[in-house]
Structure formats: C-alpha cells, structure tokens
PDB file of C-alpha atoms in Angstrom:
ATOM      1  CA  UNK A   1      -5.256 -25.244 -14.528  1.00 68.00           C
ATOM      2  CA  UNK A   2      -3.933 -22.255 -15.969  1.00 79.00           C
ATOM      3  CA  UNK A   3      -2.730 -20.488 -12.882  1.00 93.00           C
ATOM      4  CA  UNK A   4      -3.167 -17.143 -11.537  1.00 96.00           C
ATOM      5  CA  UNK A   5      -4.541 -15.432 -14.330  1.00 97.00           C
ATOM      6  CA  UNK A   6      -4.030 -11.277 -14.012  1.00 97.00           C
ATOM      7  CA  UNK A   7      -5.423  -8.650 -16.588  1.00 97.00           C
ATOM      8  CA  UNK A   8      -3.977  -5.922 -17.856  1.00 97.00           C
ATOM      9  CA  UNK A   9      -0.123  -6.802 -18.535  1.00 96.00           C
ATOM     10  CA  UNK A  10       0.540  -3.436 -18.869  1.00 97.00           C
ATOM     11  CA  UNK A  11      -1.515  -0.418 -18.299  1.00 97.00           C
ATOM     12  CA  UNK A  12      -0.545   3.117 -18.665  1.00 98.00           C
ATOM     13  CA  UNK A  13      -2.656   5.542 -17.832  1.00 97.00           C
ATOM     14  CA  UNK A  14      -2.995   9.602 -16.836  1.00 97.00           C
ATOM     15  CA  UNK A  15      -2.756  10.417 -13.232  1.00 97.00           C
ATOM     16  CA  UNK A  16      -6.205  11.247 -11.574  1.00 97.00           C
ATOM     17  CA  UNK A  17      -7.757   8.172 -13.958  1.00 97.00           C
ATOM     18  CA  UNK A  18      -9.193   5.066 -12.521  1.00 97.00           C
ATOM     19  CA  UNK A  19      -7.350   1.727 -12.756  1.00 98.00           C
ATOM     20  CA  UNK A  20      -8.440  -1.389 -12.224  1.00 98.00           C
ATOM     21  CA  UNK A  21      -6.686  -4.534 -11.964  1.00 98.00           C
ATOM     22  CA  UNK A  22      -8.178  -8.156 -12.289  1.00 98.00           C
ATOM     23  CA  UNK A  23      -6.928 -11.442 -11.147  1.00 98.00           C
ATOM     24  CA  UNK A  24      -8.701 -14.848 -11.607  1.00 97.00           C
ATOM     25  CA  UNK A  25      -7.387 -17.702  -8.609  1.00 96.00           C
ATOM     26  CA  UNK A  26      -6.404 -21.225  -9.083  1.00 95.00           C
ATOM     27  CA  UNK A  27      -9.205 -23.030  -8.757  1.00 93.00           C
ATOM     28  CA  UNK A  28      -9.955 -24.628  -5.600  1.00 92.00           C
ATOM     29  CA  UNK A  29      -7.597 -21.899  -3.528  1.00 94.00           C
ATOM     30  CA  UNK A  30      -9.449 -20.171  -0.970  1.00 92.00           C
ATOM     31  CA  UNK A  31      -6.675 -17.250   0.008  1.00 92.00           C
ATOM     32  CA  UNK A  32      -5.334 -14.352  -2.275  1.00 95.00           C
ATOM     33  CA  UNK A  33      -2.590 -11.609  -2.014  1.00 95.00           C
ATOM     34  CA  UNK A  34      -2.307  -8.432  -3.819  1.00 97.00           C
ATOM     35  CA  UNK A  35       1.455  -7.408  -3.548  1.00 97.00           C
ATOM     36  CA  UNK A  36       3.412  -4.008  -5.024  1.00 97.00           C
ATOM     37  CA  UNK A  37       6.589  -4.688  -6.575  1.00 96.00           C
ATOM     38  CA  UNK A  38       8.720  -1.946  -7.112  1.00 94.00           C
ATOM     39  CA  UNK A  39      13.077  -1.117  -6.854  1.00 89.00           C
ATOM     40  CA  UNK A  40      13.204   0.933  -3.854  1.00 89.00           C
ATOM     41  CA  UNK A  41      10.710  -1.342  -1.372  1.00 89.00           C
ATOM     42  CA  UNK A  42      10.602  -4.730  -2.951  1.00 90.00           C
ATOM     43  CA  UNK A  43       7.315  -6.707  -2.401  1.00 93.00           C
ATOM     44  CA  UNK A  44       5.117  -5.131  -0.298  1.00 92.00           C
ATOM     45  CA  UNK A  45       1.780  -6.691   1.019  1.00 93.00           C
ATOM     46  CA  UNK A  46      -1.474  -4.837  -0.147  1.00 95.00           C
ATOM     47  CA  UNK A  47      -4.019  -7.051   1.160  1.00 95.00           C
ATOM     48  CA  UNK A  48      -4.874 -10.540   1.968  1.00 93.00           C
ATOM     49  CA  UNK A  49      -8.015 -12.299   1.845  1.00 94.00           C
ATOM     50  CA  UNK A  50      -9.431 -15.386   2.712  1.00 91.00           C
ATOM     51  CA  UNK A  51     -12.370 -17.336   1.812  1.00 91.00           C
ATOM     52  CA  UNK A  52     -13.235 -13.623   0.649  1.00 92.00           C
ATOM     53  CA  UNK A  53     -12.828 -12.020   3.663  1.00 92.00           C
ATOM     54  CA  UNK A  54     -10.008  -9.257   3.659  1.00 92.00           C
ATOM     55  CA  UNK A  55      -7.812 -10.525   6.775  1.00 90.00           C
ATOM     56  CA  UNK A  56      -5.044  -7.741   6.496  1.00 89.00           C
ATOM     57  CA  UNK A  57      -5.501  -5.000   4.718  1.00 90.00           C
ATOM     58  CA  UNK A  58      -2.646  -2.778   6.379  1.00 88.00           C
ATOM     59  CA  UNK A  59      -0.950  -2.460   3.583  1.00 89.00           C
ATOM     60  CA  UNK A  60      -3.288  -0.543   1.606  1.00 93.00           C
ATOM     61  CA  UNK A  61      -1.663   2.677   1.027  1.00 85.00           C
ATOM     62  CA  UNK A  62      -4.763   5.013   1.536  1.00 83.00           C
ATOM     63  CA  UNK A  63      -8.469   5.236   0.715  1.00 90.00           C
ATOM     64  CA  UNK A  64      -7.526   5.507  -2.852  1.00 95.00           C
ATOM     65  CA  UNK A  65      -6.701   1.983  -3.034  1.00 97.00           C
ATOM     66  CA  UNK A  66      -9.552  -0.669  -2.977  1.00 97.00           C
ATOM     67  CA  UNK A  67      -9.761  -4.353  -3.305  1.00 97.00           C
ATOM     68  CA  UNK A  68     -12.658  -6.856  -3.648  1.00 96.00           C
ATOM     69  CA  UNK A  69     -13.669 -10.283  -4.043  1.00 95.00           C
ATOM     70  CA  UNK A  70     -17.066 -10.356  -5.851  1.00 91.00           C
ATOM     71  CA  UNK A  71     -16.960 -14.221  -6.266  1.00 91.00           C
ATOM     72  CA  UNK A  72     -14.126 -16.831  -5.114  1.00 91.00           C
ATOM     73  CA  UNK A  73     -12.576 -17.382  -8.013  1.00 93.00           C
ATOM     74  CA  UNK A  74     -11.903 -13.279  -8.776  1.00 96.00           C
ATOM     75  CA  UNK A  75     -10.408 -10.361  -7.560  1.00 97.00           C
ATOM     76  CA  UNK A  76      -9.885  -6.524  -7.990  1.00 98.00           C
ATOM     77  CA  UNK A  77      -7.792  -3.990  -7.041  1.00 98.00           C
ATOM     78  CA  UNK A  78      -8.621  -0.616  -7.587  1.00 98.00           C
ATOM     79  CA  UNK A  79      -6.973   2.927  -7.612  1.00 97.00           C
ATOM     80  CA  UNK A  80      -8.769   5.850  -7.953  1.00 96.00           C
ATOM     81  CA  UNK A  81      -7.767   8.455  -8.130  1.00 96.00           C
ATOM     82  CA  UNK A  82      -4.074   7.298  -9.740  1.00 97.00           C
ATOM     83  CA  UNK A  83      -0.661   8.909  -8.942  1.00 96.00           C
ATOM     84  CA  UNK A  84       2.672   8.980 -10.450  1.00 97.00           C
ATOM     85  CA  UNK A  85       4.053   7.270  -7.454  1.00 95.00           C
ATOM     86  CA  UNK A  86       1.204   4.290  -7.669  1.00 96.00           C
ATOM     87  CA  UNK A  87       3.571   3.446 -10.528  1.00 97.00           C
ATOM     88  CA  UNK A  88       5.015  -0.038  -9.926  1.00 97.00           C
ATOM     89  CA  UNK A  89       4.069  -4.086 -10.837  1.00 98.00           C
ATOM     90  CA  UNK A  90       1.422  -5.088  -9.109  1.00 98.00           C
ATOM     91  CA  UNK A  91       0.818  -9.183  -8.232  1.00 98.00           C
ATOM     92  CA  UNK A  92      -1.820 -10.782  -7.642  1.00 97.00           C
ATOM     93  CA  UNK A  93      -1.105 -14.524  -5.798  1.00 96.00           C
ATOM     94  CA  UNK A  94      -3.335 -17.119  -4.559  1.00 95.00           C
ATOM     95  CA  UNK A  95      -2.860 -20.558  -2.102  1.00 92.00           C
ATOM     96  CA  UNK A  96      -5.092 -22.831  -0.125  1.00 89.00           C
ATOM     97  CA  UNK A  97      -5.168 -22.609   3.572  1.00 83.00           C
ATOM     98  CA  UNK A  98      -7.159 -23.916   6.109  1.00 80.00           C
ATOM     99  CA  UNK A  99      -6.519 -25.193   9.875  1.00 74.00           C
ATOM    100  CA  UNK A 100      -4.069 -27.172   9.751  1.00 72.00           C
ATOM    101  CA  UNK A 101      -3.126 -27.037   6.247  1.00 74.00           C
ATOM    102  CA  UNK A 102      -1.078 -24.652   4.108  1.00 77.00           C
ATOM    103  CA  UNK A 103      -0.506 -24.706   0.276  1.00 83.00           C
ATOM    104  CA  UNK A 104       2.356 -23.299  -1.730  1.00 90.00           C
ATOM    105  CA  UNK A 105       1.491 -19.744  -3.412  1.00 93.00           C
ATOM    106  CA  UNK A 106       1.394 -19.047  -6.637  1.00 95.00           C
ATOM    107  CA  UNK A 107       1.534 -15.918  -8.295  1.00 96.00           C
ATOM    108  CA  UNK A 108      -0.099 -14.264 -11.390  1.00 96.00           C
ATOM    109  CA  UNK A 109       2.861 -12.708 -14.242  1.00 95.00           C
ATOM    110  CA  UNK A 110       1.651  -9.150 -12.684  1.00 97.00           C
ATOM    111  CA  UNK A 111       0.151  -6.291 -14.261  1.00 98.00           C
ATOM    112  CA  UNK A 112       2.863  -3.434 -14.825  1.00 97.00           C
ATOM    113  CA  UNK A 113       1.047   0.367 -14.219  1.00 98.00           C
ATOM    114  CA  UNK A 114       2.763   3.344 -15.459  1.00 98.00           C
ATOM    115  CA  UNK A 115       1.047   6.333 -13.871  1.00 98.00           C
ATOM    116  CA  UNK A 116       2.085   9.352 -16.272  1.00 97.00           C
TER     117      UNK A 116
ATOM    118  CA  UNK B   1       6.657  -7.706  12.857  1.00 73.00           C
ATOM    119  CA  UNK B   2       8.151 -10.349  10.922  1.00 80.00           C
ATOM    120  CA  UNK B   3      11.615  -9.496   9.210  1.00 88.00           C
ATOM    121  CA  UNK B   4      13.239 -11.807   6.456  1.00 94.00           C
ATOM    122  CA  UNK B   5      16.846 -11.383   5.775  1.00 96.00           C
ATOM    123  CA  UNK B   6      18.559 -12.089   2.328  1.00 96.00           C
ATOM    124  CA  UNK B   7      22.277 -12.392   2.174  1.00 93.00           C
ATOM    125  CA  UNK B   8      24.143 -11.647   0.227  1.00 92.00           C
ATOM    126  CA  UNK B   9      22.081  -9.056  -1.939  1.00 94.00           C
ATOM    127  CA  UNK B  10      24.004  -9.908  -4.802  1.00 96.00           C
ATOM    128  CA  UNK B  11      26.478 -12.976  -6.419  1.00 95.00           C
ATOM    129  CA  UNK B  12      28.104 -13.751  -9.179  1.00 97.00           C
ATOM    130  CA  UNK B  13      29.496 -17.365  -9.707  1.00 96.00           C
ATOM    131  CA  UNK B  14      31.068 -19.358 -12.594  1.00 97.00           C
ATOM    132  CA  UNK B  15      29.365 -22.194 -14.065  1.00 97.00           C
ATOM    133  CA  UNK B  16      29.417 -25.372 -12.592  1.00 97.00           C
ATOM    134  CA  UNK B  17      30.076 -24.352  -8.716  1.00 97.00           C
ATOM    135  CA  UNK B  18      27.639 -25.209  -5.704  1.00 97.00           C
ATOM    136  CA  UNK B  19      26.193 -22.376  -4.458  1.00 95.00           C
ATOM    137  CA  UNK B  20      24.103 -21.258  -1.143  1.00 96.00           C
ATOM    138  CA  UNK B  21      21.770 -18.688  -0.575  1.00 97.00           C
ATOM    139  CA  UNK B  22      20.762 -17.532   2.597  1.00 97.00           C
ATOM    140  CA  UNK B  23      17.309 -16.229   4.795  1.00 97.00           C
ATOM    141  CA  UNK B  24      16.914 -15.089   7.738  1.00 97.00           C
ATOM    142  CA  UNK B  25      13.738 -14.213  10.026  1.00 95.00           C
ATOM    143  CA  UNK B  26      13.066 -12.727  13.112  1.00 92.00           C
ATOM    144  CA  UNK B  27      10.302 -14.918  14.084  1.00 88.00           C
ATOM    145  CA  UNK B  28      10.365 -18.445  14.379  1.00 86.00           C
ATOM    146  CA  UNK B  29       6.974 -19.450  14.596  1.00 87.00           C
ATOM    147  CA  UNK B  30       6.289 -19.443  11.277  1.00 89.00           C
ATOM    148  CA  UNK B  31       4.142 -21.914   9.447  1.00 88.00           C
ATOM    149  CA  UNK B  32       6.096 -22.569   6.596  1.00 91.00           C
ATOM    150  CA  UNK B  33       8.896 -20.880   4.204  1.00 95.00           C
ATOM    151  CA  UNK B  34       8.721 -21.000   0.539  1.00 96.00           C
ATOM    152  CA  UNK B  35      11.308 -20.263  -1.636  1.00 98.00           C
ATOM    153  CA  UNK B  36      10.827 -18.378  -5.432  1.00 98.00           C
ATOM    154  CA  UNK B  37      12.593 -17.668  -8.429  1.00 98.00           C
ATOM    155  CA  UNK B  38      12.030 -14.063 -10.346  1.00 97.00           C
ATOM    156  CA  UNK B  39      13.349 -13.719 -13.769  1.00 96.00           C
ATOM    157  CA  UNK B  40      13.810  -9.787 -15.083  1.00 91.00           C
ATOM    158  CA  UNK B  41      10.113  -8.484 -16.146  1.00 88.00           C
ATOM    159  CA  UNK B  42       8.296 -11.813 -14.742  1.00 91.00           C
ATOM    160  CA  UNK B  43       6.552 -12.883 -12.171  1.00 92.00           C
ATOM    161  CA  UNK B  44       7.704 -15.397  -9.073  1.00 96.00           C
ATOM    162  CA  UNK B  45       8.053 -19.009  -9.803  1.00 96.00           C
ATOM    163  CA  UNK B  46       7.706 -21.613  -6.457  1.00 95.00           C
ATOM    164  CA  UNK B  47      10.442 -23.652  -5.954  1.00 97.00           C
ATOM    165  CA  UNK B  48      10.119 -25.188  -3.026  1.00 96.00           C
ATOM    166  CA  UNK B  49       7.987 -25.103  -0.027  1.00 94.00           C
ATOM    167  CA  UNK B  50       9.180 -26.074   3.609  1.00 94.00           C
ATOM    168  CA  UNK B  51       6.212 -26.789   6.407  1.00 91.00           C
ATOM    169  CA  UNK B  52       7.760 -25.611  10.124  1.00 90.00           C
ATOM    170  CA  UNK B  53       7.451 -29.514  10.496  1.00 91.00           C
ATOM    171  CA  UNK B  54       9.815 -30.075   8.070  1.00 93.00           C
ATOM    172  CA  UNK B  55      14.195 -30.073   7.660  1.00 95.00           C
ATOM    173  CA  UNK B  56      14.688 -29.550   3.918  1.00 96.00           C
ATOM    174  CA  UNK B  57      12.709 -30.109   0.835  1.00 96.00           C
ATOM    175  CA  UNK B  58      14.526 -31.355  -2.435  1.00 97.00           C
ATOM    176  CA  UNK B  59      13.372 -30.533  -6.148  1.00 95.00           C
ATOM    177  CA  UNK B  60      16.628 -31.511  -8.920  1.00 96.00           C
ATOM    178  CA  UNK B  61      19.326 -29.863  -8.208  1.00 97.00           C
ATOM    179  CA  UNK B  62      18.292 -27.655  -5.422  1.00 97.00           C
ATOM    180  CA  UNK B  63      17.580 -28.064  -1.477  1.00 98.00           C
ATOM    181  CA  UNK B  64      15.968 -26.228   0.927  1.00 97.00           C
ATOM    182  CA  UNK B  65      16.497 -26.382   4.695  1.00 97.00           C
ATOM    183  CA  UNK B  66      14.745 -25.043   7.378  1.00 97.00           C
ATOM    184  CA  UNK B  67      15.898 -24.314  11.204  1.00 96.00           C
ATOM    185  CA  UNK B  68      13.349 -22.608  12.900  1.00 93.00           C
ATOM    186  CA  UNK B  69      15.069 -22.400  16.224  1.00 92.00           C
ATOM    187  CA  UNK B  70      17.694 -20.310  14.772  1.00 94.00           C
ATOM    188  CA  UNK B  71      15.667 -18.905  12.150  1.00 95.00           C
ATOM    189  CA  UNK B  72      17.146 -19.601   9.044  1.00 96.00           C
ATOM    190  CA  UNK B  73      16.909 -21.303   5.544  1.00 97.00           C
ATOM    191  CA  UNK B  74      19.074 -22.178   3.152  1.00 97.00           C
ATOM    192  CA  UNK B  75      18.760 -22.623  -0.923  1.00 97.00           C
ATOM    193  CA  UNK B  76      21.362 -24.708  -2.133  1.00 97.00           C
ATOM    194  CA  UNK B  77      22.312 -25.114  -5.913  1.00 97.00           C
ATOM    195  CA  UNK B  78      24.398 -27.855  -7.323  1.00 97.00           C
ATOM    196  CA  UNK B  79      26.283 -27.610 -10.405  1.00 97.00           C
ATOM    197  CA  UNK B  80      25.569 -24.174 -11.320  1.00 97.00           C
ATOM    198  CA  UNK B  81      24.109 -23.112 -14.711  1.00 97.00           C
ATOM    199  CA  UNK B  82      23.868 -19.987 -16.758  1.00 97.00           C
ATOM    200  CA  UNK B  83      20.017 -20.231 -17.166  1.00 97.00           C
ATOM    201  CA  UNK B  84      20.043 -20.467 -13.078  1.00 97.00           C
ATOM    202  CA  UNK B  85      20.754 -16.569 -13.274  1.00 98.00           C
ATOM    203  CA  UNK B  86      17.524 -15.094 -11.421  1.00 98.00           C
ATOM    204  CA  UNK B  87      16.843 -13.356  -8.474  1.00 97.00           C
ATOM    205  CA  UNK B  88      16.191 -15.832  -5.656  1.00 98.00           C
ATOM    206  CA  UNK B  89      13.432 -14.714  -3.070  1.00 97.00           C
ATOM    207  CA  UNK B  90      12.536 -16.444   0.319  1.00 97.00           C
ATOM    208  CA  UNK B  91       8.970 -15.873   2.350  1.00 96.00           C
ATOM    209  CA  UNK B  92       7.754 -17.307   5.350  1.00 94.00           C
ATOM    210  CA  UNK B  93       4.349 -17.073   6.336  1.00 90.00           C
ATOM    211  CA  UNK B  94       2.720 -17.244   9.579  1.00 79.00           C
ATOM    212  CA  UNK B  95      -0.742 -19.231  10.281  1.00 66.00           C
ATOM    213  CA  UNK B  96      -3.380 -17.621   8.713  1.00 65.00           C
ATOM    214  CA  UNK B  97      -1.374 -14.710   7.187  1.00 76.00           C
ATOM    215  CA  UNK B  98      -0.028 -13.624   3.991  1.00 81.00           C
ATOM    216  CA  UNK B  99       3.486 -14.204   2.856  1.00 89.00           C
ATOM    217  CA  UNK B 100       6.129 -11.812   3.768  1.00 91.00           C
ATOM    218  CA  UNK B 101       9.259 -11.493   1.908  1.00 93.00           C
ATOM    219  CA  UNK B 102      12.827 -10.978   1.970  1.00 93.00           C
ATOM    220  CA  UNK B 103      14.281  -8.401  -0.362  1.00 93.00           C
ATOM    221  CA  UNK B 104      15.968 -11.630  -2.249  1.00 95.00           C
ATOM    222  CA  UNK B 105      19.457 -12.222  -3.698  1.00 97.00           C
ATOM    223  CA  UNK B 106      20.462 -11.265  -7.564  1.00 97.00           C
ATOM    224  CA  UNK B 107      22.308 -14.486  -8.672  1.00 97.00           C
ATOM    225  CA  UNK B 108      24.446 -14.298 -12.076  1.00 97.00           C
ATOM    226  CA  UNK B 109      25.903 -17.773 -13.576  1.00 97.00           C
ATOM    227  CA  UNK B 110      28.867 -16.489 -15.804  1.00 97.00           C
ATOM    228  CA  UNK B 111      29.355 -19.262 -18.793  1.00 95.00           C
TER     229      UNK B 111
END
C-alpha cells in the first residue's frame, strides 16, 4: 500500500478563493483525521470520521470549513471562502478502529496552503 | 478535555548518549498512546504504538512505556545518532476518538 495519499503538496492561492484538499486512506482503514499544523498551536484536530460518519467535528473553525467522505477510501476538506490566517499544513491521517480494536495512525506528507 | 504534556520542549545531546523523552496526560483512560517522529517540512512517521493493556513496546533502538495510573510515557533512545535529530511527538487517543497530541519535543544529535 502506498499510504495516506494527500493532493496538493503545496497550494497557494488568493484569499476569498476556494481550496480544496484531497486525501486517499490506507486501504482497509475505516477512521480518518484532518489535522492543522501550524507554529503557534501545533496539531490541532479538524475533524474525525468514522466508517464515514463525522464523529467530532469541533474543531472545525467555522462554516467556511467543510469536510466529506464521498466514498471510504477518500476524503475532502474544503475552505471557502480562504483567509490569510487559514494559512498552515494541513494532514490528513487514517487508522482502523472498531470495538475492541485500535490500529496505529498513519498520516499523509500534508498539503502546505499559503493563503496570500 | 484531554491534555498531553511534552517535556522538555527542546534538547540537544551529543552523539552516542541514551536519551528520554517524556508525555504526560491528564486522563488515564485512554485507549492507547502512539508515539511519532516529524522531520522539518514532513509529515509524522509512527514509531511505536502502546495499547492501555500494554507496559512498553520495543522497535531497534527505542522503547516506549506506558503507566496509565500515573499518566505518563516515556520514549527512550539508545546510542544516540545525528540522523535521530527530529521532533518527537506523543498522542493518546481515547475509544472511539481521534488522536490528540502533545506539542512534542525538538531533539538535536550534535556529531
């Protein structure tokens, strides 16, 4: 398996545009984490979902953010409309969990967003 | 909510000395801890993964133990390298919710 696949590496973009990120899962993983990397906060939880249902999605800064899982092997995150402060690496990670049984995660190489 | 502890934030250590990194949480019923590597610009490599079942988890030249009573974990490295030089990051993870993680510890090998 190839791992966590995410798409864009790096995307720069004018604020008020539309970004999306992608992320494809391990195969066979059920669960997947977008997280927001940045200097000041560290890794912050975005949103976590399981067997495609979003299970915590406090940490979704405000309606501009959205995430979805069309299909179990793929995700997106999207901003819209993008700010200067949205600027950070963004992770996507995925793991297998069920009852009684909890995987290691593993995480994507990130996607780095410059908001300009 | 869950808080995970790094100390120290930073260290710097000739090569060839053992080494221990330490993490700290709030919570102790946690359903397991994993520990991760993050070189500069990339993404975060496993290292190890402890169950709440478990004491310590071995991989080469580095071991992981878990206390949950007290709740801690510790990272040891043997025999220090320069290409060890990586931030160090620990998250534990409750049952049927995401990792959450520790602000991690900066580690520099000096040759």
């Amino acid at each position: 398996d190839a791992g966590v696949i995410q798409s864009p590496r790096h995307e720069v973009t004018e604020m008020g545009q539309e970004v999306t990120l992608r992320c494809k899962l391990i195969s066979g993983h059920n669960s997947l984490f977008w997280y927001r990397q940045t200097m000041m906060r560290g890794l912050e939880l975005l949103i976590y979902f399981n067997n495609n249902v979003p299970i915590d999605d406090s940490g979704m800064p405000e309606d501009r953010f959205s995430a979805k899982m069309p299909n179990a092997s793929f995700s997106t995150l999207k901003i819209q409309p993008s700010e200067p402060r949205d600027s950070a690496v963004y992770f996507c990670a995925s793991s297998y969990f069920t009852t009684g049984m909890n995987t290691e995660a593993f995480f994507g190489q990130g996607t780095r967003l410059t908001v300009v | 909510k869950q808080e995970v502890t790094q100390i120290p934030a930073a260290l710097s250590v000739p090569e060839g000395e053992n080494l221990v990194l330490n993490c700290s949480f709030t919570d102790s019923a946690i359903y397991n801890l994993q520990w991760f590597r993050q070189d500069p610009g990339k993404g975060l490599t496993s290292l190890l993964l402890i169950q709440s079942s478990q004491r310590e988890q071995t991989s080469g030249r580095l071991n992981a133990s878990l206390d949950k009573s007290s709740g801690r974990s510790t990272l040891y490295i043997a025999a220090s390298q320069p290409g060890d030089s990586a931030t160090y990051l620990c998250a534990v993870r409750h049952s049927g919710y995401a990792l959450n993680f520790g602000k991690g510890t900066s580690l520099l090998v000096t040759p």
